[in-house]
CSV table of C-alpha atoms in Angstrom, one decimal:
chain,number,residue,atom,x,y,z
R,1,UNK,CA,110.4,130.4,-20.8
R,2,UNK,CA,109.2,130.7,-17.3
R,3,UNK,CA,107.0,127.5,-16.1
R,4,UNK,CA,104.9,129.5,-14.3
R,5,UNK,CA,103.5,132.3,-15.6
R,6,UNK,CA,101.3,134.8,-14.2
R,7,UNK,CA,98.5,137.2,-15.3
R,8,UNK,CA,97.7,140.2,-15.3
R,9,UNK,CA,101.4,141.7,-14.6
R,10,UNK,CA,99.9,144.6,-12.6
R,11,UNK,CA,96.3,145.4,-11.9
R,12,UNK,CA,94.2,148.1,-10.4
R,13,UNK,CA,90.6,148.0,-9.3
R,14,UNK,CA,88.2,149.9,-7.7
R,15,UNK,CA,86.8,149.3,-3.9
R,16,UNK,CA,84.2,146.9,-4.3
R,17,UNK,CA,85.2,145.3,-7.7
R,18,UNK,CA,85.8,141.5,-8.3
R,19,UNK,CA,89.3,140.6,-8.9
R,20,UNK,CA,90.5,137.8,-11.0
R,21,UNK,CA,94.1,136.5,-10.9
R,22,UNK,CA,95.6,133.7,-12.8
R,23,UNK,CA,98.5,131.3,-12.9
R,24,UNK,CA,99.1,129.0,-15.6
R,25,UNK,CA,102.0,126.5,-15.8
R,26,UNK,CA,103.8,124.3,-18.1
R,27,UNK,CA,104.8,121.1,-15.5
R,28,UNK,CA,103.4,118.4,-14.0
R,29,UNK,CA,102.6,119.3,-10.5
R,30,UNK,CA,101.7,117.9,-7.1
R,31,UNK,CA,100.0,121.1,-5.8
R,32,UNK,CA,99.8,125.0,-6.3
R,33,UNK,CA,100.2,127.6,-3.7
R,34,UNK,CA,98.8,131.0,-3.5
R,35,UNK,CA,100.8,133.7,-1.6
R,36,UNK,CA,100.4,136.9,-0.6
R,37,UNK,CA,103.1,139.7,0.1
R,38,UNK,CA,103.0,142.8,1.2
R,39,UNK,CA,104.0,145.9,0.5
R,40,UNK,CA,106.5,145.8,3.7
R,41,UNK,CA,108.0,143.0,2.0
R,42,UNK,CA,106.1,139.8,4.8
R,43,UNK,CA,105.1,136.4,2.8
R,44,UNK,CA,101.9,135.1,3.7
R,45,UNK,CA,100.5,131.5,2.1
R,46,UNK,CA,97.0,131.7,1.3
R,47,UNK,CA,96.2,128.5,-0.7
R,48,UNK,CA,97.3,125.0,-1.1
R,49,UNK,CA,95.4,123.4,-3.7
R,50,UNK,CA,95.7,119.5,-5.6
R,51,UNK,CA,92.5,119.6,-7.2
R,52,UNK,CA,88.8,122.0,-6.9
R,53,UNK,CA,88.3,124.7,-5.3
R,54,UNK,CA,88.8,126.4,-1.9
R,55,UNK,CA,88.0,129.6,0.0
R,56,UNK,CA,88.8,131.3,2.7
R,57,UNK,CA,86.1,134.9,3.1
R,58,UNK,CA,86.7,136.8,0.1
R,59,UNK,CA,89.6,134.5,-1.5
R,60,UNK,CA,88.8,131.9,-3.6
R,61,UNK,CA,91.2,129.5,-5.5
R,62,UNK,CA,90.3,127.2,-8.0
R,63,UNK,CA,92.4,124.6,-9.8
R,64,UNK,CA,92.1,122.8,-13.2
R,65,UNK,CA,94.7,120.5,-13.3
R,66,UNK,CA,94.0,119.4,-16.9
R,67,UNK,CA,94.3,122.6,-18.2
R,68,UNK,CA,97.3,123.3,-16.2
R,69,UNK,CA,95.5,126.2,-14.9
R,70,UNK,CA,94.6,128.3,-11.6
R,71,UNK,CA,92.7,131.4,-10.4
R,72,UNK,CA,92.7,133.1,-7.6
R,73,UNK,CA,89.4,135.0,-7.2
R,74,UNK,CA,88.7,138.4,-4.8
R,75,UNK,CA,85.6,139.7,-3.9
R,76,UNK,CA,84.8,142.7,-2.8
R,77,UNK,CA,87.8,143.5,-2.5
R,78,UNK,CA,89.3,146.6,-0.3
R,79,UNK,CA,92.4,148.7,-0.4
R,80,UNK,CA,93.8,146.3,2.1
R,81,UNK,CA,94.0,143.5,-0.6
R,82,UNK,CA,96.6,145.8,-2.2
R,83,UNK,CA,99.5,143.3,-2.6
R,84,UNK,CA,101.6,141.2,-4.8
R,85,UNK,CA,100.0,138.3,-5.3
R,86,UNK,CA,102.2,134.7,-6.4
R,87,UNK,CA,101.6,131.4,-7.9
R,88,UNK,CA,104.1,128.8,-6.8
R,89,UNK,CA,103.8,125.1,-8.2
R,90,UNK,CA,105.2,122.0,-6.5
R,91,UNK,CA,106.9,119.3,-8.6
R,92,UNK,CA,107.8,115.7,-7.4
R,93,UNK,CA,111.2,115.6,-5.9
R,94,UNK,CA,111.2,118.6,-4.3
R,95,UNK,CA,111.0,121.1,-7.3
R,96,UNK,CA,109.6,124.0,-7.1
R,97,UNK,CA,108.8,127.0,-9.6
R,98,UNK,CA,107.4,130.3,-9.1
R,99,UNK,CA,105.3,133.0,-11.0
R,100,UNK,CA,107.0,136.7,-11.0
R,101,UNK,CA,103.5,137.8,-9.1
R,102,UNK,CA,100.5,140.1,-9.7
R,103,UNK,CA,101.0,143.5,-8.2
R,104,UNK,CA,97.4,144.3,-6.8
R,105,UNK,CA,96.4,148.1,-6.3
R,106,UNK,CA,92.7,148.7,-4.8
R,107,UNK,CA,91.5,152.3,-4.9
R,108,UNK,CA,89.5,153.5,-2.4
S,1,UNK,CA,104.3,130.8,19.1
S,2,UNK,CA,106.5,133.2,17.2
S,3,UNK,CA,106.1,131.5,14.2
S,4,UNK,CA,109.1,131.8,11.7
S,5,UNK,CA,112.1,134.4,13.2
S,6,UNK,CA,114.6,135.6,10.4
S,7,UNK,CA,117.6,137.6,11.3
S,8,UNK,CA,118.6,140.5,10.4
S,9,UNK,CA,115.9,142.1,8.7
S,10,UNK,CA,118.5,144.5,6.7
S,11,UNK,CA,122.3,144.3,5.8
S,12,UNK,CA,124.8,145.8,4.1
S,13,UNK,CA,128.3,144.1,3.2
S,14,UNK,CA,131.5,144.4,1.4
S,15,UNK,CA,132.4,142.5,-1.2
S,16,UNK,CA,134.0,139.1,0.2
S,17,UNK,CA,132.9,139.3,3.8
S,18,UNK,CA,131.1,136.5,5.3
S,19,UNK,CA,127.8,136.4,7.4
S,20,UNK,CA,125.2,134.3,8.4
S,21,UNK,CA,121.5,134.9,8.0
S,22,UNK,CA,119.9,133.3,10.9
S,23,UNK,CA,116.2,131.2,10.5
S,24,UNK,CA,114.6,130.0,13.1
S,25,UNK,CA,110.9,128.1,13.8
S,26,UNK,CA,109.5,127.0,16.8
S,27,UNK,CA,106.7,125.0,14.9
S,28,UNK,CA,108.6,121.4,15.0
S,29,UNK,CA,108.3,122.1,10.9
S,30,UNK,CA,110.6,119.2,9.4
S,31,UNK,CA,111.3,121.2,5.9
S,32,UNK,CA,113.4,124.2,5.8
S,33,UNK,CA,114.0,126.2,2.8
S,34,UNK,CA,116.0,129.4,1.7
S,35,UNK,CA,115.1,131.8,-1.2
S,36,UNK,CA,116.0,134.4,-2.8
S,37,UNK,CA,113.9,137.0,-4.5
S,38,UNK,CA,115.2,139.1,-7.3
S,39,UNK,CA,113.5,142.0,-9.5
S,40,UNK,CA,111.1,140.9,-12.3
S,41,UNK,CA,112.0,137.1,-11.1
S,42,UNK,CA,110.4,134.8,-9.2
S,43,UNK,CA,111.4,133.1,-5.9
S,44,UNK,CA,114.5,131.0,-6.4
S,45,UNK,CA,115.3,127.9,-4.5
S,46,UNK,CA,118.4,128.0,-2.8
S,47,UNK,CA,118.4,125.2,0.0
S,48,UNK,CA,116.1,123.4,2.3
S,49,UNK,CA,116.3,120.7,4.4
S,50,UNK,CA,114.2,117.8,5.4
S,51,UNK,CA,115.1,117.4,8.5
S,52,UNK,CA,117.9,117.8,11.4
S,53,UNK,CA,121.1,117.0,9.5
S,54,UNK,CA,119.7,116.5,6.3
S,55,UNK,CA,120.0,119.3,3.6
S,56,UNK,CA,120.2,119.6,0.0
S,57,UNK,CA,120.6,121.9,-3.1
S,58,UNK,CA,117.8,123.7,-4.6
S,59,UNK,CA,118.1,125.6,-7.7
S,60,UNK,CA,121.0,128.7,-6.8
S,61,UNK,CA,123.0,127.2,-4.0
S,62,UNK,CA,126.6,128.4,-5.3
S,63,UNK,CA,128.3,130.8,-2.6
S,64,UNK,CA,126.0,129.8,-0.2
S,65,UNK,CA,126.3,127.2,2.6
S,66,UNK,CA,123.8,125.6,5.2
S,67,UNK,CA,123.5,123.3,8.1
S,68,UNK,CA,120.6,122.0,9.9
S,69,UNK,CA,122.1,120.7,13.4
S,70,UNK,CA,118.3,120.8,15.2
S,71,UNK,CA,115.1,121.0,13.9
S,72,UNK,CA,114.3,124.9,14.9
S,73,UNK,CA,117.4,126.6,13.1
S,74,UNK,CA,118.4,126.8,10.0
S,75,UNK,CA,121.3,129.3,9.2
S,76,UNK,CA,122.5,130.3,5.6
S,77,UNK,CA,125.8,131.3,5.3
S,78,UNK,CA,127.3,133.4,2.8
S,79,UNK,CA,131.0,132.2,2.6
S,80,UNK,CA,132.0,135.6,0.2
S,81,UNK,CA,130.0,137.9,0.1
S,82,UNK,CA,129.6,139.0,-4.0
S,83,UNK,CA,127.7,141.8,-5.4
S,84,UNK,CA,125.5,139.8,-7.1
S,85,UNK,CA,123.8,138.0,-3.8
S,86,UNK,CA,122.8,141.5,-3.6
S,87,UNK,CA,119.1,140.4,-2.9
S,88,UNK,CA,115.7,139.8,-0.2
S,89,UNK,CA,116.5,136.5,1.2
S,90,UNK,CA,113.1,134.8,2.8
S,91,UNK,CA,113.5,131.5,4.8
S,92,UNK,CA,110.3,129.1,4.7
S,93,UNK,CA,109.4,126.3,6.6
S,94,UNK,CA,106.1,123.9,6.4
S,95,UNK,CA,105.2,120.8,8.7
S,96,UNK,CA,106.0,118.3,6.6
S,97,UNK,CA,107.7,119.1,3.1
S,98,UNK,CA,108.1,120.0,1.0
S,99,UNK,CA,105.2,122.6,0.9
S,100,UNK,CA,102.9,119.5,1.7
S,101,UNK,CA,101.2,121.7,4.3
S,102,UNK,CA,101.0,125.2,4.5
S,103,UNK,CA,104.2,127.4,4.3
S,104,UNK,CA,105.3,129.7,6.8
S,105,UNK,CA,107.4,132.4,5.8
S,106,UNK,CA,110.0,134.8,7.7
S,107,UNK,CA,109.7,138.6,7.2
S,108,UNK,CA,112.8,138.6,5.0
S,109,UNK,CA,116.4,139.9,5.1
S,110,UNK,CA,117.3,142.9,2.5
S,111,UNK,CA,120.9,142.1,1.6
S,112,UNK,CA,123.4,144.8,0.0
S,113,UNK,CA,126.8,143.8,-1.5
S,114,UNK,CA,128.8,147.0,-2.1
């Protein structure tokens, strides 16, 4: 059993549509990152989150660490958000584990 | 600022040659990591470092070997090269680790074993 799992698997959306990603995990953790890779293969860290909620223009990430549970939220989103998107939690003493990703697809 | 340079960005090698994949930040970041990313599986651990000549083991360091002699590089070294390190290897670094600030990534090395 993965301790981080990831949902949807895959997901395609229309331009324009709201997007909703999320992460759940089995651990105790001392944060959650959000990251974002591209189809050319680049890693790009979106979101570090301990508690709440942050954004950054469209993105929004929430966190409800009694749940053991995360979202990552899109909106409006464009065929440029087409991505994989992944959930990586932080452990204490340097553990880490990581969802397998969201494979985004925006239509035009 | 260049960020996080990974070297080379594709290679292909026999099995049981050696080669280094080469890591380098010029952000003064004190963690280091390695990972490899697999189909269908997430990012795996395979060493970081906390500093200049400090590393340690993550979670799949077996055939692989690192060194940390200054805070910029970071080199991984594959001491025999098997088929099934056939993989994209992506070095990481943050300011202070691990992950504790945001994570810079490199663009990734595709690796082929034949």
């Amino acid at each position: 059993k993965n301790e981080v799992e990831q949902s949807p698997q895959n997901l395609t959306a229309q331009e324009g549509e709201f997007i909703t990603i999320n992460c759940s995990y089995s651990v105790g953790i001392s944060a959650l990152h959000w990251l974002q890779q591209h189809p050319g293969g680049g890693i790009v860290s979106l979101f570090m989150l301990s508690s709440g909620k942050k954004k950054h223009g469209r993105l929004i990430a929430t966190i409800n660490i009694q749940e053991k549970h995360s979202s990552l939220h899109i909106t409006a989103s464009h065929p440029r958000d087409s991505a994989v998107y992944i959930c990586a939690v932080r452990r204490a003493g340097n553990q880490f584990y990581f969802g397998t990703g969201t494979s985004l697809t925006v239509i035009p | 600022n260049a960020g996080v340079t990974q070297t080379p960005k594709f290679q292909v090698l026999k099995t049981g040659q050696s080669m280094t994949l080469q890591c380098a930040q010029d952000m003064n970041h004190e963690y280091m990591s390695w990972y490899r990313q697999d189909p269908g599986m997430g990012l795996r651990l395979i060493h970081y470092s906390v500093g200049a000549g400090i590393t340690d083991q993550g979670e799949v360091p077996n055939g692989y070997n690192v060194s940390r002699s200054t805070t910029e590089d970071f080199p991984l070294r594959l001491l025999s090269a098997a088929p099934s390190q056939t993989s994209v290897y992506f070095c990481a670094s943050s300011y202070s680790g691990p992950w504790n600030t945001e994570a810079f990534f490199g663009q990734g090395t595709r690796l082929t074993v034949v």
